[in-house]
Tab-separated table of C-alpha atoms and ligand atoms in Angstrom:
chain	number	residue	atom	x	y	z
A	1	MET	CA	114.841	101.455	72.561
A	2	THR	CA	112.979	100.612	74.465
A	3	PRO	CA	112.354	102.955	76.930
A	4	SER	CA	112.920	101.977	81.006
A	5	LYS	CA	110.180	101.014	82.827
A	6	LYS	CA	111.852	101.903	85.811
A	7	ILE	CA	110.831	104.174	89.077
A	8	LEU	CA	113.283	105.793	91.534
A	9	VAL	CA	110.889	105.497	94.313
A	10	THR	CA	113.069	107.216	97.246
A	11	GLY	CA	110.992	106.621	101.388
A	12	GLY	CA	109.877	103.424	98.958
A	13	ALA	CA	110.106	101.645	102.359
A	14	GLY	CA	107.701	104.034	104.186
A	15	TYR	CA	104.325	103.780	104.235
A	16	ILE	CA	102.827	105.814	100.837
A	17	GLY	CA	106.019	104.477	99.543
A	18	ALA	CA	105.141	100.900	100.038
A	19	HIS	CA	101.838	100.745	98.852
A	20	THR	CA	102.827	102.921	95.342
A	21	VAL	CA	105.715	100.086	95.028
A	22	VAL	CA	102.586	97.636	94.451
A	23	GLU	CA	100.525	99.703	92.391
A	24	LEU	CA	103.930	100.293	90.375
A	25	ILE	CA	104.439	96.919	90.212
A	26	ALA	CA	100.841	95.658	89.075
A	27	ALA	CA	101.004	98.809	86.309
A	28	GLY	CA	103.915	96.996	84.219
A	29	TYR	CA	106.619	99.005	86.165
A	30	GLU	CA	109.802	98.003	87.657
A	31	PRO	CA	109.924	100.110	90.847
A	32	VAL	CA	114.160	100.717	92.214
A	33	ILE	CA	113.095	101.563	96.252
A	34	VAL	CA	116.098	103.780	97.890
A	35	ASP	CA	115.618	104.676	101.762
A	36	ASN	CA	117.866	104.731	104.601
A	37	LEU	CA	115.112	103.130	107.699
A	38	SER	CA	115.450	106.096	108.935
A	39	ALA	CA	112.028	106.058	110.274
A	40	SER	CA	111.288	102.044	108.623
A	41	ASP	CA	112.198	99.014	108.508
A	42	ARG	CA	112.302	95.603	106.375
A	43	THR	CA	108.463	95.018	107.245
A	44	LEU	CA	106.838	96.114	104.721
A	45	LEU	CA	109.380	95.645	102.256
A	46	LYS	CA	108.513	91.378	103.094
A	47	GLY	CA	104.978	92.592	102.629
A	48	MET	CA	105.696	94.179	99.033
A	49	GLU	CA	107.198	91.185	97.869
A	50	ARG	CA	104.099	88.828	99.454
A	51	ILE	CA	101.798	90.764	97.673
A	52	THR	CA	103.189	91.327	94.188
A	53	GLY	CA	106.093	88.121	94.771
A	54	ARG	CA	108.941	90.258	93.421
A	55	LYS	CA	111.735	91.514	95.434
A	56	PRO	CA	112.410	95.097	94.080
A	57	ASN	CA	116.126	96.406	93.443
A	58	PHE	CA	117.049	98.055	97.220
A	59	HIS	CA	119.414	100.008	98.204
A	60	GLU	CA	119.807	100.873	101.493
A	61	GLY	CA	120.831	105.093	101.798
A	62	ASP	CA	120.763	107.877	102.369
A	63	CYS	CA	119.257	110.915	100.003
A	64	ARG	CA	121.583	113.283	101.086
A	65	ASP	CA	124.414	111.674	100.389
A	66	LYS	CA	125.223	112.193	96.779
A	67	SER	CA	127.967	109.739	96.150
A	68	PHE	CA	125.439	107.258	97.037
A	69	LEU	CA	123.204	108.178	95.191
A	70	ARG	CA	125.449	108.394	92.168
A	71	ASP	CA	126.418	104.413	92.616
A	72	VAL	CA	122.533	103.971	92.524
A	73	PHE	CA	121.803	105.666	89.443
A	74	GLN	CA	124.909	103.979	87.524
A	75	THR	CA	124.258	100.786	89.045
A	76	GLU	CA	120.570	100.731	87.372
A	77	GLY	CA	121.052	102.174	83.934
A	78	PRO	CA	118.073	104.236	82.755
A	79	ILE	CA	115.756	105.267	85.143
A	80	GLN	CA	111.822	106.594	84.215
A	81	CYS	CA	111.624	108.291	86.996
A	82	VAL	CA	112.105	109.421	89.932
A	83	MET	CA	109.184	109.199	93.189
A	84	HIS	CA	110.349	111.597	95.523
A	85	PHE	CA	109.112	110.352	99.313
A	86	ALA	CA	111.900	110.208	101.982
A	87	ALA	CA	111.539	112.827	103.944
A	88	PHE	CA	110.038	112.928	107.984
A	89	LYS	CA	106.277	113.224	108.105
A	90	SER	CA	105.825	114.370	111.952
A	91	VAL	CA	104.335	117.176	112.728
A	92	GLY	CA	104.569	118.190	116.016
A	93	GLU	CA	108.464	116.692	116.039
A	94	SER	CA	109.430	119.395	113.191
A	95	VAL	CA	108.810	122.224	115.394
A	96	GLN	CA	110.514	120.420	118.541
A	97	LYS	CA	113.920	119.323	115.714
A	98	PRO	CA	112.889	122.260	113.006
A	99	LEU	CA	116.746	122.243	111.638
A	100	LEU	CA	116.553	118.248	111.547
A	101	TYR	CA	113.215	117.987	109.288
A	102	HIS	CA	114.543	121.796	107.094
A	103	GLN	CA	118.165	119.081	106.320
A	104	ASN	CA	116.553	115.850	105.320
A	105	ASN	CA	113.843	117.188	103.886
A	106	ILE	CA	115.324	120.940	102.260
A	107	ASP	CA	118.938	118.165	101.545
A	108	SER	CA	117.247	115.424	100.367
A	109	LEU	CA	115.792	117.369	96.978
A	110	LEU	CA	118.101	119.662	96.204
A	111	VAL	CA	120.650	116.646	96.668
A	112	LEU	CA	118.120	114.551	94.684
A	113	LEU	CA	117.729	117.551	91.628
A	114	ASP	CA	121.491	117.659	91.848
A	115	VAL	CA	122.605	113.821	90.716
A	116	MET	CA	119.092	113.639	88.053
A	117	GLN	CA	120.641	117.324	86.559
A	118	GLU	CA	124.484	115.205	86.097
A	119	PHE	CA	122.365	112.039	85.069
A	120	LYS	CA	119.854	114.338	82.507
A	121	MET	CA	116.950	112.819	83.916
A	122	THR	CA	114.018	115.268	84.165
A	123	ASP	CA	111.071	113.268	85.538
A	124	PHE	CA	110.575	113.721	88.955
A	125	ILE	CA	107.085	112.680	91.416
A	126	PHE	CA	106.768	115.171	94.322
A	127	SER	CA	105.304	114.098	98.357
A	128	SER	CA	104.229	117.147	98.510
A	129	SER	CA	100.686	118.262	100.882
A	130	CYS	CA	97.628	119.694	101.868
A	131	THR	CA	99.825	121.550	105.002
A	132	VAL	CA	101.658	123.532	102.217
A	133	TYR	CA	98.115	126.059	102.579
A	134	GLY	CA	97.170	126.799	105.596
A	135	GLN	CA	93.900	126.997	107.040
A	136	PRO	CA	92.401	128.432	103.549
A	137	ASP	CA	90.297	130.752	102.944
A	138	VAL	CA	87.557	128.810	100.913
A	139	ILE	CA	87.009	125.099	101.246
A	140	PRO	CA	87.505	122.571	99.457
A	141	VAL	CA	90.636	123.877	98.474
A	142	ASN	CA	92.221	123.893	95.029
A	143	GLU	CA	95.399	124.786	93.646
A	144	SER	CA	95.716	128.063	93.441
A	145	ALA	CA	94.821	129.321	97.108
A	146	PRO	CA	97.548	131.113	97.739
A	147	PHE	CA	99.700	129.266	100.824
A	148	LYS	CA	99.357	131.123	104.047
A	149	ARG	CA	101.705	130.656	106.638
A	150	ALA	CA	103.060	127.012	107.229
A	151	GLU	CA	101.275	125.892	110.615
A	152	SER	CA	104.816	123.979	110.881
A	153	PRO	CA	108.344	123.440	110.347
A	154	TYR	CA	107.127	120.492	108.834
A	155	GLY	CA	104.826	122.289	106.134
A	156	ALA	CA	107.027	125.164	106.349
A	157	THR	CA	109.693	122.148	104.095
A	158	LYS	CA	106.981	121.080	101.920
A	159	GLN	CA	105.866	125.180	100.378
A	160	ILE	CA	109.814	125.421	100.101
A	161	CYS	CA	110.205	122.148	98.129
A	162	GLU	CA	107.292	123.323	96.053
A	163	ARG	CA	109.188	126.290	95.388
A	164	ILE	CA	112.648	125.054	94.682
A	165	LEU	CA	110.764	122.687	92.175
A	166	GLU	CA	109.271	125.800	90.563
A	167	ASP	CA	111.850	127.313	90.332
A	168	ILE	CA	114.153	124.665	88.976
A	169	TYR	CA	112.035	123.328	86.655
A	170	PRO	CA	112.704	125.673	83.802
A	171	THR	CA	115.991	124.619	83.490
A	172	GLY	CA	115.237	121.308	81.819
A	173	PHE	CA	112.378	119.102	85.240
A	174	ARG	CA	109.469	117.676	84.864
A	175	ILE	CA	107.898	118.054	87.769
A	176	VAL	CA	104.271	116.302	89.392
A	177	SER	CA	103.386	117.648	92.668
A	178	LEU	CA	100.755	115.735	94.406
A	179	ARG	CA	99.524	117.843	97.210
A	180	TYR	CA	98.816	114.981	99.417
A	181	PHE	CA	95.327	115.129	101.635
A	182	ASN	CA	95.105	112.809	104.963
A	183	PRO	CA	96.185	109.313	103.736
A	184	ILE	CA	94.758	106.427	105.653
A	185	GLY	CA	94.155	102.307	105.500
A	186	ALA	CA	96.039	100.614	105.066
A	187	HIS	CA	96.402	97.292	101.881
A	188	PRO	CA	93.172	95.016	101.940
A	189	SER	CA	95.990	92.386	102.099
A	190	ALA	CA	96.891	93.523	105.290
A	191	MET	CA	100.317	92.822	104.381
A	192	MET	CA	101.187	96.120	104.427
A	193	GLY	CA	99.781	99.328	106.379
A	194	GLU	CA	100.742	102.222	107.880
A	195	LEU	CA	103.917	100.948	110.888
A	196	PRO	CA	104.669	103.918	112.847
A	197	ILE	CA	107.572	103.642	115.431
A	198	GLY	CA	107.566	104.577	118.918
A	199	VAL	CA	103.785	106.364	120.013
A	200	PRO	CA	101.404	107.209	117.163
A	201	ASN	CA	100.925	110.929	116.042
A	202	ASN	CA	98.336	110.566	113.083
A	203	LEU	CA	94.461	109.918	113.625
A	204	VAL	CA	93.601	106.193	112.860
A	205	PRO	CA	97.821	104.148	113.643
A	206	TYR	CA	95.906	105.688	117.061
A	207	ILE	CA	92.497	103.809	116.801
A	208	THR	CA	93.715	101.371	116.195
A	209	GLN	CA	96.248	100.596	118.204
A	210	THR	CA	93.102	101.206	120.966
A	211	ALA	CA	90.999	99.584	119.821
A	212	ALA	CA	93.908	96.780	119.817
A	213	GLY	CA	94.505	97.344	123.789
A	214	LEU	CA	98.227	99.445	123.408
A	215	ARG	CA	96.400	102.680	124.260
A	216	LYS	CA	94.008	102.883	127.377
A	217	LYS	CA	92.106	105.714	125.384
A	218	LEU	CA	92.126	107.329	122.233
A	219	THR	CA	91.639	111.537	123.333
A	220	VAL	CA	90.022	113.893	120.715
A	221	PHE	CA	92.077	116.642	119.879
A	222	GLY	CA	89.237	119.654	120.776
A	223	ASN	CA	85.354	119.633	120.373
A	224	ASP	CA	84.763	122.933	120.384
A	225	TYR	CA	85.907	124.482	116.754
A	226	ASP	CA	83.246	125.632	114.165
A	227	THR	CA	82.240	121.710	112.563
A	228	PRO	CA	79.128	120.539	112.736
A	229	ASP	CA	80.026	118.181	116.207
A	230	GLY	CA	83.122	120.261	116.901
A	231	SER	CA	85.798	118.218	116.054
A	232	CYS	CA	88.281	118.964	112.974
A	233	ILE	CA	88.089	118.225	109.475
A	234	ARG	CA	89.891	116.190	107.226
A	235	ASP	CA	90.097	114.797	104.070
A	236	PHE	CA	90.694	110.952	104.080
A	237	ILE	CA	92.006	109.380	101.906
A	238	HIS	CA	92.649	105.505	100.906
A	239	VAL	CA	96.008	104.860	100.823
A	240	VAL	CA	95.830	102.215	97.883
A	241	ASP	CA	93.740	105.027	95.572
A	242	LEU	CA	96.581	108.179	96.762
A	243	ALA	CA	99.452	105.229	95.492
A	244	ARG	CA	97.599	105.004	91.899
A	245	VAL	CA	97.735	108.073	91.381
A	246	HIS	CA	101.367	108.240	91.474
A	247	VAL	CA	100.536	106.147	88.162
A	248	LYS	CA	97.993	108.335	86.365
A	249	ALA	CA	101.086	111.039	87.751
A	250	LEU	CA	103.414	108.952	85.560
A	251	GLU	CA	100.724	108.829	82.861
A	252	TYR	CA	100.879	112.149	81.972
A	253	LEU	CA	104.133	112.652	82.453
A	254	GLN	CA	104.835	110.428	79.397
A	255	HIS	CA	101.154	112.195	77.927
A	256	GLU	CA	102.846	115.701	78.573
A	257	ARG	CA	105.398	116.630	75.439
A	258	HIS	CA	106.455	120.006	77.147
A	259	SER	CA	110.120	119.453	77.344
A	260	LYS	CA	110.136	121.577	80.881
A	261	LEU	CA	106.916	121.206	83.235
A	262	TYR	CA	105.674	121.915	86.323
A	263	ASP	CA	102.385	121.406	87.963
A	264	ALA	CA	100.575	120.883	90.678
A	265	PHE	CA	97.833	118.631	92.078
A	266	ASN	CA	95.806	117.843	95.379
A	267	VAL	CA	95.197	114.277	95.851
A	268	GLY	CA	91.772	113.565	98.202
A	269	THR	CA	88.461	112.842	97.911
A	270	GLY	CA	86.935	115.661	97.756
A	271	LYS	CA	84.937	115.513	101.233
A	272	GLY	CA	85.286	116.650	104.146
A	273	VAL	CA	84.721	114.168	107.176
A	274	SER	CA	84.871	114.661	110.872
A	275	VAL	CA	86.896	112.996	113.563
A	276	LEU	CA	83.966	111.966	115.484
A	277	GLU	CA	82.373	110.243	112.858
A	278	LEU	CA	85.662	108.715	111.672
A	279	VAL	CA	85.569	107.281	114.984
A	280	ASN	CA	82.343	106.576	114.627
A	281	THR	CA	82.907	104.514	111.171
A	282	PHE	CA	85.659	103.047	112.706
A	283	ILE	CA	83.403	101.656	115.770
A	284	ARG	CA	81.113	100.999	112.970
A	285	SER	CA	83.011	98.932	110.081
A	286	THR	CA	84.641	96.686	112.542
A	287	GLY	CA	81.809	95.818	116.183
A	288	VAL	CA	85.371	97.173	117.815
A	289	LYS	CA	85.071	98.776	121.122
A	290	LEU	CA	87.261	102.134	121.128
A	291	PRO	CA	87.932	104.375	124.289
A	292	PHE	CA	87.259	107.961	123.450
A	293	ILE	CA	87.538	110.602	126.099
A	294	ILE	CA	87.547	114.498	124.757
A	295	GLY	CA	90.664	116.854	125.097
A	296	PRO	CA	91.311	120.174	124.867
A	297	ARG	CA	92.895	121.029	121.234
A	298	ARG	CA	96.644	120.472	119.949
A	299	PRO	CA	98.168	122.963	119.182
A	300	GLY	CA	98.932	123.333	115.405
A	301	ASP	CA	96.104	121.808	114.215
A	302	VAL	CA	94.348	123.569	111.435
A	303	GLU	CA	89.609	123.321	112.285
A	304	LYS	CA	88.615	122.229	108.223
A	305	VAL	CA	90.343	121.399	105.328
A	306	TYR	CA	89.485	119.506	102.584
A	307	ALA	CA	90.268	119.069	98.637
A	308	ASP	CA	88.907	119.930	95.428
A	309	PRO	CA	90.239	117.552	93.464
A	310	ALA	CA	89.063	118.442	90.763
A	311	LYS	CA	91.743	119.243	88.349
A	312	ALA	CA	93.425	116.170	89.614
A	313	MET	CA	90.295	114.004	88.256
A	314	ASP	CA	90.596	115.071	84.987
A	315	ALA	CA	94.186	115.890	83.704
A	316	LEU	CA	95.165	112.895	85.310
A	317	ARG	CA	91.762	110.809	84.582
A	318	TRP	CA	92.166	108.781	88.470
A	319	LYS	CA	89.239	108.464	90.554
A	320	THR	CA	88.660	106.683	94.256
A	321	GLN	CA	87.748	103.110	94.312
A	322	TYR	CA	87.483	102.583	98.354
A	323	SER	CA	84.979	103.692	101.011
A	324	LEU	CA	86.191	105.301	104.353
A	325	GLU	CA	84.251	101.371	105.982
A	326	ASP	CA	87.347	99.834	103.441
A	327	ALA	CA	89.946	102.420	104.882
A	328	MET	CA	89.020	101.495	108.783
A	329	LYS	CA	88.720	97.474	107.701
A	330	HIS	CA	91.971	97.886	105.818
A	331	ALA	CA	93.587	99.369	109.294
A	332	TRP	CA	92.276	97.418	111.920
A	333	ALA	CA	93.060	94.383	109.831
A	334	TRP	CA	96.400	95.000	109.414
A	335	GLU	CA	97.089	96.083	113.475
A	336	GLN	CA	95.260	92.089	114.121
A	337	LYS	CA	98.053	91.142	111.036
A	338	LEU	CA	101.034	92.784	113.445
A	339	ARG	CA	99.589	92.045	116.615
A	340	ALA	CA	100.024	88.044	115.541
A	341	SER	CA	103.144	89.127	113.976
A	342	HIS	CA	104.440	89.974	117.701
A	343	SER	CA	102.580	87.519	119.738
A	344	GLU	CA	104.578	84.909	117.277
A	345	ASP	CA	108.086	86.695	117.968
B	401	NAD	P1	107.024	107.300	106.072
B	401	NAD	O1	107.691	107.816	107.128
B	401	NAD	O2	106.489	105.894	106.250
B	401	NAD	O3	108.621	106.648	104.115
B	401	NAD	C1	109.889	107.642	104.536
B	401	NAD	C2	110.658	106.765	103.820
B	401	NAD	O4	112.056	107.827	103.748
B	401	NAD	C3	110.967	106.476	105.689
B	401	NAD	O5	110.667	104.958	105.613
B	401	NAD	C4	112.207	106.101	106.082
B	401	NAD	O6	112.900	105.345	106.274
B	401	NAD	C5	113.278	107.381	104.606
B	401	NAD	N1	113.270	108.102	104.536
B	401	NAD	C6	113.342	109.400	105.081
B	401	NAD	N2	114.485	110.338	104.740
B	401	NAD	C7	115.238	110.071	104.333
B	401	NAD	C8	116.305	109.785	102.982
B	401	NAD	N3	117.031	111.658	103.947
B	401	NAD	N4	117.543	109.121	102.686
B	401	NAD	C9	116.507	107.963	102.484
B	401	NAD	N5	115.266	108.326	103.228
B	401	NAD	C10	114.511	108.040	103.937
B	401	NAD	O7	106.207	108.686	105.486
B	401	NAD	P2	104.799	108.456	104.320
B	401	NAD	O8	103.743	108.776	105.287
B	401	NAD	O9	104.742	107.430	103.790
B	401	NAD	O10	105.121	109.991	103.959
B	401	NAD	C11	105.734	110.242	102.355
B	401	NAD	C12	105.741	111.238	101.854
B	401	NAD	O11	104.286	111.879	101.840
B	401	NAD	C13	106.681	111.656	102.814
B	401	NAD	O12	107.653	113.731	101.666
B	401	NAD	C14	105.751	113.100	103.642
B	401	NAD	O13	106.205	114.148	103.873
B	401	NAD	C15	104.216	112.940	102.421
B	401	NAD	N6	103.375	113.270	103.214
B	401	NAD	C16	102.917	112.359	104.452
B	401	NAD	C17	101.831	112.141	104.801
B	401	NAD	C18	101.297	111.063	105.706
B	401	NAD	O14	100.702	111.737	106.152
B	401	NAD	N7	101.091	109.913	105.507
B	401	NAD	C19	100.938	113.358	104.481
B	401	NAD	C20	100.904	113.988	103.702
B	401	NAD	C21	102.203	113.419	102.026
B	402	UD1	C1	99.229	116.446	109.166
B	402	UD1	C2	98.854	117.523	107.428
B	402	UD1	C3	99.331	116.823	106.828
B	402	UD1	C4	100.825	115.993	107.155
B	402	UD1	C5	100.135	115.496	108.384
B	402	UD1	C6	101.611	114.575	108.756
B	402	UD1	C7	97.143	119.198	107.325
B	402	UD1	C8	96.116	119.075	107.780
B	402	UD1	N1	97.856	117.735	107.596
B	402	UD1	O1	98.098	116.037	108.934
B	402	UD1	O2	99.516	117.282	105.124
B	402	UD1	O3	100.974	115.651	105.635
B	402	UD1	O4	100.269	115.756	109.079
B	402	UD1	O5	101.497	114.079	109.383
B	402	UD1	O6	98.591	120.243	108.193
B	402	UD1	N2	93.796	113.828	115.837
B	402	UD1	C9	93.087	113.478	117.866
B	402	UD1	N3	93.637	112.583	118.612
B	402	UD1	C10	94.370	112.439	117.782
B	402	UD1	C11	95.451	112.373	116.445
B	402	UD1	C12	95.018	113.008	115.241
B	402	UD1	O7	92.481	113.985	117.713
B	402	UD1	O8	96.083	111.072	118.842
B	402	UD1	C13	93.464	114.837	115.241
B	402	UD1	C14	94.324	116.053	115.189
B	402	UD1	O9	93.510	116.959	116.016
B	402	UD1	C15	93.371	116.746	113.714
B	402	UD1	C16	93.677	114.869	113.350
B	402	UD1	O10	93.336	114.370	114.208
B	402	UD1	O11	92.330	117.250	113.508
B	402	UD1	C17	94.380	114.117	111.916
B	402	UD1	O12	94.991	114.565	112.799
B	402	UD1	P1	96.556	113.584	111.878
B	402	UD1	O13	95.907	112.319	111.422
B	402	UD1	O14	97.457	113.763	113.257
B	402	UD1	O15	97.035	114.067	110.826
B	402	UD1	P2	96.780	115.773	110.358
B	402	UD1	O16	97.072	116.645	110.933
B	402	UD1	O17	95.794	116.390	109.903
């Protein structure tokens, strides 16, 4: 019997999930999307159809709803692997609504694993985050660095989820946790990109919305950090490079014969880039004006963090292809496309 090419993608209507669906289709897989549209709408689902010419099966529902998930697994039949993107991700909001974050991010994982076990499914890829490290002592940070106290309830949910995965894998799961650093940019076709609801929290959508005139100015949160230009340092990775690592993680799980497995990988470029450097790269690569001021530090921000991605490059045979300039150009093209489509409405 030919093994199933179906990959269940929870949160597939969101930013990273949608880009991953496109890469899965390009690699010959058959993604099936589950999303409750709580932090997204159908825009990226339409975008992925335009890019791929395919319409993946979409099940609208909540990962915390066991009977809904059972229905999905029954309807779809054999599924090779589950990729679990569905979660809330706003650091600031998690401080205001910690219970909501713990409920959504942890319950959805627990219910999903429970139903997977019921259906004798083993292979699982989890969206983790560099936030699990807190402010690491050694940078670039590698996967063996200890988890410091999480800076936010969001960060705590990712630490707890990884702990759950480590605890349950000996009962017959094969699990990869991917610790994303800072995903940015958009699909080169400008058919998909980041789609924040309301005022963006993350840097790049704030930059592009300011450049487009939706926001008056960008505030750079702090220039008195212990870094060369005083602004925070991050590891910004193009979302398509990030999406592609999921295909590599799938291949890794296929080749690994172990019946029980748990492994975590950093997914970053290995380059630390400051917020001011990123702002200047945007201006330089797009030629667009970007009004910005320096403001106070944002509570909860880590001063500097970037990845040692050697483990993923080696074991998953993956490397990044896009530059920071590409990411800025693609993010700007996506923003312009969004503005054009809104002005048509
Ligand atoms: P996103 O908000 O764009 O997408 C998440 C999707 O999950 C949304 O479409 C939302 O509607 C859906 N969702 C949320 N809770 C759900 C539930 N209970 N049931 C079904 N669907 C649900 O976020 P993203 O940027 O694509 O992030 C994807 C994953 O990657 C998340 O787990 C996030 O924590 C993680 N991550 C993101 C970043 C980042 O900066 N974007 C960095 C590190 C890790
Ligand atoms: C954080 C987490 C990441 C998480 C993501 C989800 C860390 C190190 N990273 O990313 O794992 O998944 O949130 O949202 O904890 N900035 C400005 N002005 C702005 C917006 C941001 O100066 O208007 C600065 C921030 O202070 C920060 C940098 O830009 O230094 C990046 O911020 P952001 O895009 O929000 O991502 P992180 O907070 O790094």
